[in-house]
Short mmCIF file of C-alpha atoms and ligand atoms in Angstrom, two decimals:
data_model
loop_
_atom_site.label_atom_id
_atom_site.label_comp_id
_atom_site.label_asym_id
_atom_site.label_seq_id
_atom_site.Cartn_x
_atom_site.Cartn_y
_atom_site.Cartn_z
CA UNK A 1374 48.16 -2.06 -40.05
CA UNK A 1375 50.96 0.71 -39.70
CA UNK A 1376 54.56 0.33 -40.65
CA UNK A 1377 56.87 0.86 -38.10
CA UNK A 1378 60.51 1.55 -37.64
CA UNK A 1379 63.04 2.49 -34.87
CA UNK A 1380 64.26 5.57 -33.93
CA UNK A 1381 67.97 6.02 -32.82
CA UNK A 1382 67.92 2.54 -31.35
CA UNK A 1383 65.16 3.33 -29.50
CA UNK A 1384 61.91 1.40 -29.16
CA UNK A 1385 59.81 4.57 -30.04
CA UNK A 1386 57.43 4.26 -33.37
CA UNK A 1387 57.29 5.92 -36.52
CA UNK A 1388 54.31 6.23 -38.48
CA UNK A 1389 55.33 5.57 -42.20
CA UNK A 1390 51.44 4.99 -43.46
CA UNK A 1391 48.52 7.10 -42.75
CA UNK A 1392 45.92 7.14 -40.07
CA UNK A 1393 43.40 6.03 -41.33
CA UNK A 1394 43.75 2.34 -41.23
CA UNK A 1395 42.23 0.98 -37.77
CA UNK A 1396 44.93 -0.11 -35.21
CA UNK A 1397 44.98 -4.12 -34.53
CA UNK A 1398 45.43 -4.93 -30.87
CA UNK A 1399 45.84 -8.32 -29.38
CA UNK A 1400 44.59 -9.11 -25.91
CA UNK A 1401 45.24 -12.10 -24.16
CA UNK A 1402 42.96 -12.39 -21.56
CA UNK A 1403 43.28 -14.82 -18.41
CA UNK A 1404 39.76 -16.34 -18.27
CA UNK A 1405 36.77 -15.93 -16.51
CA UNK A 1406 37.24 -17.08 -13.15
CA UNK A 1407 35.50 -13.96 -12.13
CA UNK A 1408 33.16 -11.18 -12.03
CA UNK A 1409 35.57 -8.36 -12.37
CA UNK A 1410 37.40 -10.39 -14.77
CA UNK A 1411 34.13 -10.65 -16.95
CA UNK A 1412 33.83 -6.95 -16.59
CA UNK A 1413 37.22 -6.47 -17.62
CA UNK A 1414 36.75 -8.21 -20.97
CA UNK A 1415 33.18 -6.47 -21.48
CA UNK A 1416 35.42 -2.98 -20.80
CA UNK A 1417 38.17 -3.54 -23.01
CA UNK A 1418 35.48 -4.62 -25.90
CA UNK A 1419 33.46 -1.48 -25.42
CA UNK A 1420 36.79 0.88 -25.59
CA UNK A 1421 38.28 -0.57 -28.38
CA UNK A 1422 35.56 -0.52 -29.94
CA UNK A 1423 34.69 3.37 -28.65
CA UNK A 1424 38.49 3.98 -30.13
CA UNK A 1425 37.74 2.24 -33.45
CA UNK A 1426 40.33 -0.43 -32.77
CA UNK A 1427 39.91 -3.93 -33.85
CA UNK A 1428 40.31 -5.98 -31.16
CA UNK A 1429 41.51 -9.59 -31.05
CA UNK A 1430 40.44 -11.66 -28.13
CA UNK A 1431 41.91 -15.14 -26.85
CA UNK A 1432 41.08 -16.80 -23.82
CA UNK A 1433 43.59 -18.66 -21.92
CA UNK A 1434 41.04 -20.43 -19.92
CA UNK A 1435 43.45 -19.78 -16.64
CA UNK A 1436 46.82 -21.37 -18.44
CA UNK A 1437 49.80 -19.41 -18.78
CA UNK A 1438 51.22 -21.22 -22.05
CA UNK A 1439 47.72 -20.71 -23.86
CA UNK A 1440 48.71 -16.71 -23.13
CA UNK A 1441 52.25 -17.46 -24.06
CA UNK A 1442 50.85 -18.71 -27.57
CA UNK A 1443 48.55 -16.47 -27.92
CA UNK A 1444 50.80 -13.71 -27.55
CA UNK A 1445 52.86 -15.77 -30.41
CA UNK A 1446 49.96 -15.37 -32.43
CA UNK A 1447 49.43 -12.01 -32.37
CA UNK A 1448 53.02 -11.37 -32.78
CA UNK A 1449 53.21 -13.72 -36.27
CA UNK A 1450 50.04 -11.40 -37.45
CA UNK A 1451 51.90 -8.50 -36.62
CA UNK A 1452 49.28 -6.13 -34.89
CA UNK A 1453 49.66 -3.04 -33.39
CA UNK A 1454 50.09 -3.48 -30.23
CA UNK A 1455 49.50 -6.53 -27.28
CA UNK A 1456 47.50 -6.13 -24.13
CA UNK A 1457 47.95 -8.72 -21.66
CA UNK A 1458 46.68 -9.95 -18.06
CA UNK A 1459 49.38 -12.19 -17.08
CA UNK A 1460 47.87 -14.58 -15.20
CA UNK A 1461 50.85 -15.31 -13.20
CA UNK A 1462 54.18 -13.12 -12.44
CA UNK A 1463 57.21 -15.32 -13.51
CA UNK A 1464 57.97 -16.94 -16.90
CA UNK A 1465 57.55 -14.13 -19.80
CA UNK A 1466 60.64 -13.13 -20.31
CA UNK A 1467 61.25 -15.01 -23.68
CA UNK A 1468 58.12 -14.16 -24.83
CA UNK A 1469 58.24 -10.56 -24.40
CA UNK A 1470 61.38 -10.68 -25.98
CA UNK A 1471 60.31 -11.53 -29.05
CA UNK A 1472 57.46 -8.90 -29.15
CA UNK A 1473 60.04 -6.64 -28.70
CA UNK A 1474 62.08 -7.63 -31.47
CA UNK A 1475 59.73 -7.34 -33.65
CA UNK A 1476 58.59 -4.01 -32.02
CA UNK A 1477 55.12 -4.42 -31.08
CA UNK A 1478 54.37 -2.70 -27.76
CA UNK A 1479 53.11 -4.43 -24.75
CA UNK A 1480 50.78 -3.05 -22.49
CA UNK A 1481 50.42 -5.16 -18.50
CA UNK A 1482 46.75 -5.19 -17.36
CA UNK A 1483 45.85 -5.45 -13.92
CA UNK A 1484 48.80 -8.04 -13.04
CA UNK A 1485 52.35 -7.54 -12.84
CA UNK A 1486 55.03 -9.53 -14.23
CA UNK A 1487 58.91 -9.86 -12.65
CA UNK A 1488 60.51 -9.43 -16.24
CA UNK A 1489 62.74 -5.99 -16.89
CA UNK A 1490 60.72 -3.57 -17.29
CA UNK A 1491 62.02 -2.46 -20.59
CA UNK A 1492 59.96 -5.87 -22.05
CA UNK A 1493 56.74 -3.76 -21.69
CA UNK A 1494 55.91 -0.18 -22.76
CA UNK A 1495 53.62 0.08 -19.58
CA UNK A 1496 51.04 -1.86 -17.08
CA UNK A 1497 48.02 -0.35 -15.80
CA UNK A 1498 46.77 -2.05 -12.83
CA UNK A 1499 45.98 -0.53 -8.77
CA UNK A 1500 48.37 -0.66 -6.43
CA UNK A 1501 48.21 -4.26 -5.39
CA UNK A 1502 49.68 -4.31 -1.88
CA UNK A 1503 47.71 -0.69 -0.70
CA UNK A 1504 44.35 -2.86 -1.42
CA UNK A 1505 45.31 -5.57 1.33
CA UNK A 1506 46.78 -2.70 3.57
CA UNK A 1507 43.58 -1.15 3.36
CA UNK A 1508 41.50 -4.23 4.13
CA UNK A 1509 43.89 -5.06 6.86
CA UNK A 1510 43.31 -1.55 8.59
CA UNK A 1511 39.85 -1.31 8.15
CA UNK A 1512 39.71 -4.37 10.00
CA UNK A 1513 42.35 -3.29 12.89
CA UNK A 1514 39.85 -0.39 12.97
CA UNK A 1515 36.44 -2.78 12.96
CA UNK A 1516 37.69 -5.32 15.75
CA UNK A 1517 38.50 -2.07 18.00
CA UNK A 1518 41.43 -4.23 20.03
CA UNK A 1519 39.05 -7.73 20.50
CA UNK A 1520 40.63 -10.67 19.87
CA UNK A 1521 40.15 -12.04 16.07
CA UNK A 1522 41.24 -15.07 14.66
CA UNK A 1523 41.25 -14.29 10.54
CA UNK A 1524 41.00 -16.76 7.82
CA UNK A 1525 42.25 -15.69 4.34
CA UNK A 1526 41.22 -16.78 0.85
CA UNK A 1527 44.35 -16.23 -1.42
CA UNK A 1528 43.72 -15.36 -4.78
CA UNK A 1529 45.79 -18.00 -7.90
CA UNK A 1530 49.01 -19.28 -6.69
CA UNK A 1531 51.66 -16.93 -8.12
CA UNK A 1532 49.83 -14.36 -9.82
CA UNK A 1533 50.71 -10.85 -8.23
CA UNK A 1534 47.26 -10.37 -6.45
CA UNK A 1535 47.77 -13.08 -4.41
CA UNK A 1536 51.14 -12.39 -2.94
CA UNK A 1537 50.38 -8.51 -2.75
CA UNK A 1538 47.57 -8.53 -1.56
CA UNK A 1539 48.59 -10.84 1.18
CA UNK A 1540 51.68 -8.89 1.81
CA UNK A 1541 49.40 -5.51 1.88
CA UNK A 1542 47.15 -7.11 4.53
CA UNK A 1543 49.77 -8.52 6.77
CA UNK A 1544 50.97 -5.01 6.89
CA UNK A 1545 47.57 -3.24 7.95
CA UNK A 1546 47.49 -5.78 10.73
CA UNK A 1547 50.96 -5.54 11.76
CA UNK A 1548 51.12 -3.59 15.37
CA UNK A 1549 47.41 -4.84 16.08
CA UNK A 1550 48.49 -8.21 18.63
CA UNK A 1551 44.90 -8.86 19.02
CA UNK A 1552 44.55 -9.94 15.39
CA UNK A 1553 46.33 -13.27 13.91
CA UNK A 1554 45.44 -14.97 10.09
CA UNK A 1555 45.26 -18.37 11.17
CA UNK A 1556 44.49 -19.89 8.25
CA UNK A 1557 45.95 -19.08 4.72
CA UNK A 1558 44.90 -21.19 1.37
CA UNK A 1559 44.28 -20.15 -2.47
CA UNK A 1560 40.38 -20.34 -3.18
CA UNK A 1561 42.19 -19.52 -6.97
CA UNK A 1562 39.91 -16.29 -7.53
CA UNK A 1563 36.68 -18.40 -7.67
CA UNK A 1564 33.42 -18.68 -6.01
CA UNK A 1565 33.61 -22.25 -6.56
CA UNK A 1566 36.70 -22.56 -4.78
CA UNK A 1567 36.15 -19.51 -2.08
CA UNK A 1568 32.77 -21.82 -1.09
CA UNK A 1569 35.16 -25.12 -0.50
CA UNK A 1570 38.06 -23.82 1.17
CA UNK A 1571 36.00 -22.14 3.52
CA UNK A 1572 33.93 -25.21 4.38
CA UNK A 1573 37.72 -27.16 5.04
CA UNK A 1574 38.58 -23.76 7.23
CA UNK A 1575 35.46 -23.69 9.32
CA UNK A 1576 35.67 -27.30 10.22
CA UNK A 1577 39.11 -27.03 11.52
CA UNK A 1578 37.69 -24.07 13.73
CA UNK A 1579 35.32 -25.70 16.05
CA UNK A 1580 32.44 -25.35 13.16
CA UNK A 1581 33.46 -21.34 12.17
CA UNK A 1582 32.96 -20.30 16.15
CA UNK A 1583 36.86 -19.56 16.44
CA UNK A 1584 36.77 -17.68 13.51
CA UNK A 1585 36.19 -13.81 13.83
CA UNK A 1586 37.27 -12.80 10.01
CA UNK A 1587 37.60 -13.92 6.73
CA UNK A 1588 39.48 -12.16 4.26
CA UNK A 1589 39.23 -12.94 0.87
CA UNK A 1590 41.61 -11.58 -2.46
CA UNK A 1591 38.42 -10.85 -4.11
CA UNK A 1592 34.24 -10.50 -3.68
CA UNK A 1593 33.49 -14.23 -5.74
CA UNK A 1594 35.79 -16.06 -3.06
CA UNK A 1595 34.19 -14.11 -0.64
CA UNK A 1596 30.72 -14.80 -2.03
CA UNK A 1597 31.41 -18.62 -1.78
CA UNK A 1598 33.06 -18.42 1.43
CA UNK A 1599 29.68 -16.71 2.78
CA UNK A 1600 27.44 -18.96 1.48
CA UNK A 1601 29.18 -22.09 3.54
CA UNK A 1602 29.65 -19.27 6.06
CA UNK A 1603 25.42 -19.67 6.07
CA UNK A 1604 25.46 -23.73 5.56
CA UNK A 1605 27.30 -24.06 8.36
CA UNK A 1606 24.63 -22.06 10.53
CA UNK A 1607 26.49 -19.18 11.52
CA UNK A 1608 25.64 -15.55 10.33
CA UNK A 1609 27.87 -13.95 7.96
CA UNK A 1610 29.02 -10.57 8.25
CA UNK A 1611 28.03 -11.22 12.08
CA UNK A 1612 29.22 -14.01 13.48
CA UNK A 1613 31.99 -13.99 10.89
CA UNK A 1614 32.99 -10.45 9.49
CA UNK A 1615 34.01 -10.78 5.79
CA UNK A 1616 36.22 -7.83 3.44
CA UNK A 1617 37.51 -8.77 0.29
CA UNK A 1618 38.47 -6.94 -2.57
CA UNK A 1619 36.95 -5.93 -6.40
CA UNK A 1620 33.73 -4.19 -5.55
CA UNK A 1621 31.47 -6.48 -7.80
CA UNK A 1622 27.84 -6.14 -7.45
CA UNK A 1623 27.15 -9.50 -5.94
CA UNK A 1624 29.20 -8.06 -2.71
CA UNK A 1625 27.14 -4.76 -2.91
CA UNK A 1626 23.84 -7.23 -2.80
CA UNK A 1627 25.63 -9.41 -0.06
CA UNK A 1628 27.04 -6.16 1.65
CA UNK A 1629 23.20 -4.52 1.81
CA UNK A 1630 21.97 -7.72 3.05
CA UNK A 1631 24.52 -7.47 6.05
CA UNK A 1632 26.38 -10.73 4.91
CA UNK A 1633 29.97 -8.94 3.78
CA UNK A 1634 31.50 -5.71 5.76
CA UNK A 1635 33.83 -4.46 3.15
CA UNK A 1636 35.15 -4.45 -0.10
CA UNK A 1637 38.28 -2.59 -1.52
CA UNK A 1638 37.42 -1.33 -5.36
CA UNK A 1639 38.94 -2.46 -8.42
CA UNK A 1640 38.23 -0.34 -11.20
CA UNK A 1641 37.35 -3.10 -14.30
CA UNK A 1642 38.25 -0.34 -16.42
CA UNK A 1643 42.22 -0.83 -17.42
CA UNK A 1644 42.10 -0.55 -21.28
CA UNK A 1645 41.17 2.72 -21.05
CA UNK A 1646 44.40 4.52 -19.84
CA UNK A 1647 45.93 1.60 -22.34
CA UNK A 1648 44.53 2.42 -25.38
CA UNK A 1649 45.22 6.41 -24.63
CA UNK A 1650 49.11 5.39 -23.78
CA UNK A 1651 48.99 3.32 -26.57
CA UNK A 1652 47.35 6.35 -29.04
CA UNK A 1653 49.80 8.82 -27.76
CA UNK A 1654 52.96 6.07 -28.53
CA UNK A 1655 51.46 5.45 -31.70
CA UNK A 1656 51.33 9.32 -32.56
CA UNK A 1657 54.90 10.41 -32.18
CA UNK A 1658 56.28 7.70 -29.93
CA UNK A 1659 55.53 9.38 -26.33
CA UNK A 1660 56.76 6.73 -23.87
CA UNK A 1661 54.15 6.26 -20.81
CA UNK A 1662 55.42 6.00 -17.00
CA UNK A 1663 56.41 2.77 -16.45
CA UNK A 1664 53.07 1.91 -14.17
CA UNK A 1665 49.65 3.67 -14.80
CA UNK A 1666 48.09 3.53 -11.40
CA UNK A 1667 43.93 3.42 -11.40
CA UNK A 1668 42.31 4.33 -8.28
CA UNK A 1669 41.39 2.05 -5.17
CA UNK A 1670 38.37 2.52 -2.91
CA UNK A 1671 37.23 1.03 0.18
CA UNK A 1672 33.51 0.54 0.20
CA UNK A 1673 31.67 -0.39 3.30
CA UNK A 1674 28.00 -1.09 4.95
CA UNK A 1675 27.69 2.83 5.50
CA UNK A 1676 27.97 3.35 1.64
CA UNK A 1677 24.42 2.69 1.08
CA UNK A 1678 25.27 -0.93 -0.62
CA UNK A 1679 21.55 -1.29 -2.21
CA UNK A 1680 22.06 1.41 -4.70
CA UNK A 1681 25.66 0.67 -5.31
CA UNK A 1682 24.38 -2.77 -6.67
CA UNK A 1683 22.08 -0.92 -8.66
CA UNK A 1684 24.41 1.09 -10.24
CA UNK A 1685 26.48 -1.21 -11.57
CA UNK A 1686 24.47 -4.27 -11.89
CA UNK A 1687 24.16 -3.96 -15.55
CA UNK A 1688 27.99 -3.02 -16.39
CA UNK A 1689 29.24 -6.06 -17.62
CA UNK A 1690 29.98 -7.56 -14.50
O1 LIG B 2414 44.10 -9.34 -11.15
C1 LIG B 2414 42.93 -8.88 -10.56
C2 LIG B 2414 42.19 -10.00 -9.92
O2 LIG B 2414 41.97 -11.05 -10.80
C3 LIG B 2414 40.80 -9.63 -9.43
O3 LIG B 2414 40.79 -9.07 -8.18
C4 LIG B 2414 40.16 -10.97 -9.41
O4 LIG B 2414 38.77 -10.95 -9.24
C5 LIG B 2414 40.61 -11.43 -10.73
O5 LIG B 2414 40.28 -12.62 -11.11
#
């Protein structure tokens, strides 16, 4: 543990005790509703432990007052520093209040909050509304002016994936008439979810045959989505072409097999650029940018899927 104190009314650290005691960071992780998600946690393990930092995990098994006393917890221990993937966007403010006060720095991963910004040091996280632009453009480009009826998967209710991305993709299809989202639910970031919604969608649309996309907030919706996509009898990145976002293996495997089209990438790694924000503020009190942004890809069947999977089949996801 290292003593801290303000400078000139700032929130900036001093270190008053030497290096050499390992940093304690608290990370309040959402769940595991996901792939990436599980790669997330595996990441942030394997760099603080890379970094020598002793990490403590909680998992708020998807509920936003588990994180809220969680991050209690970690501020009555007094570590070093917080990391935390705010499951939704609203309803931190008092919370990160009182880390502040007692001037332990918050670091945002992958998820944005709509408190002042000067609650957190910084977030790391892509840029949220370019991933459904993307998506929405590569399929303005795909459907090449045919008609297409889309159905979207909407990530959790409330969390900033869900309404950016959807705000992203309505933009990439904006100016293309020939493409309309028809249908618009939360599948809540699961394949368990993704697999049911989609069965309620292609019933209401004569059995999937008025239904020329799906988009999905992320690959496990999408991987649910295709198998009823396949129950139903209808061929999935076919009959039905399917983009989503994360770039999870099981998309790679479903992408090689001709079942998905496209997948926009979210790097799992966000503690990285966190921890090396966080060792610089802990040095002499260098204050990040407000919003580390990691880099987005779009992925599709002409990327050689197979031995995409293969590269990342054993990273954690
Ligand atoms: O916040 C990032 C999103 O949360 C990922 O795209 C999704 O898979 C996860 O659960």
């Amino acid at each position: 543990m290292l003593t801290k104190t303000l400078i000139a009314g700032s929130t900036a650290l001093t270190l008053t005790a030497g290096l050499a005691a390992a940093q304690t960071v608290g990370f309040s992780q959402i769940g595991s509703e996901s792939g990436w998600r599980a790669a997330e946690t595996t990441v942030t393990r394997q760099q603080a432990e890379e970094r020598g930092i002793d990490l403590k995990f909680s998992d708020a098994q998807q509920k936003q007052e588990n994180q809220i006393a969680a991050l209690r917890s970690f501020i009555a221990q007094g570590v070093d520093a917080i990391l935390v993937a705010p499951v939704v966007a609203t309803g931190w403010d008092a919370v990160l209040e009182e880390a502040k006060e007692a001037e332990i720095p918050v670091v945002l991963l992958d998820r944005m909050v709509d408190s002042d910004k000067e609650l957190y040091l910084t977030a790391v996280g892509s840029d949220l509304v370019e991933e459904g632009r993307v998506a929405g453009k590569w399929l303005v480009d795909e459907v090449a002016g045919a008609e297409c009826r889309v159905v979207e998967l909407q990530g959790t209710t409330g969390s900033s994936p869900a309404i950016d991305r959807k705000k992203g993709f309505e933009e990439g299809i904006a100016g293309a008439d020939n493409i309309e989202i028809v249908r618009s639910q939360t599948g809540d970031f699961t394949r368990a979810r993704g697999k049911e919604v989609m069965e309620s969608f292609l019933q209401a649309e004569n059995g999937g045959k008025d239904i020329c996309a799906l988009y999905a907030h992320n690959d496990d919706m999408a991987v649910g989505a295709i198998q009823a996509i396949k129950e139903a009898g209808l061929k999935p990145g076919t009959d039905i072409k399917v983009v989503s976002i994360d770039a999870v293996p099981d998309i790679f495997l479903a992408m090689a097999a001709g079942e998905a089209n496209a997948t926009v990438e979210l790097t799992p790694n966000m503690a990285g650029p966190a921890f090396d924000a966080l060792a610089a503020y802990w040095k002499d009190g260098t204050m990040p940018e407000k919003f580390i942004q990691t880099e987005s890809k779009l992925y599709t069947q002409a990327d050689d899927p197979q031995a995409v999977y293969e590269q990342r089949k054993d990273l954690g996801y």
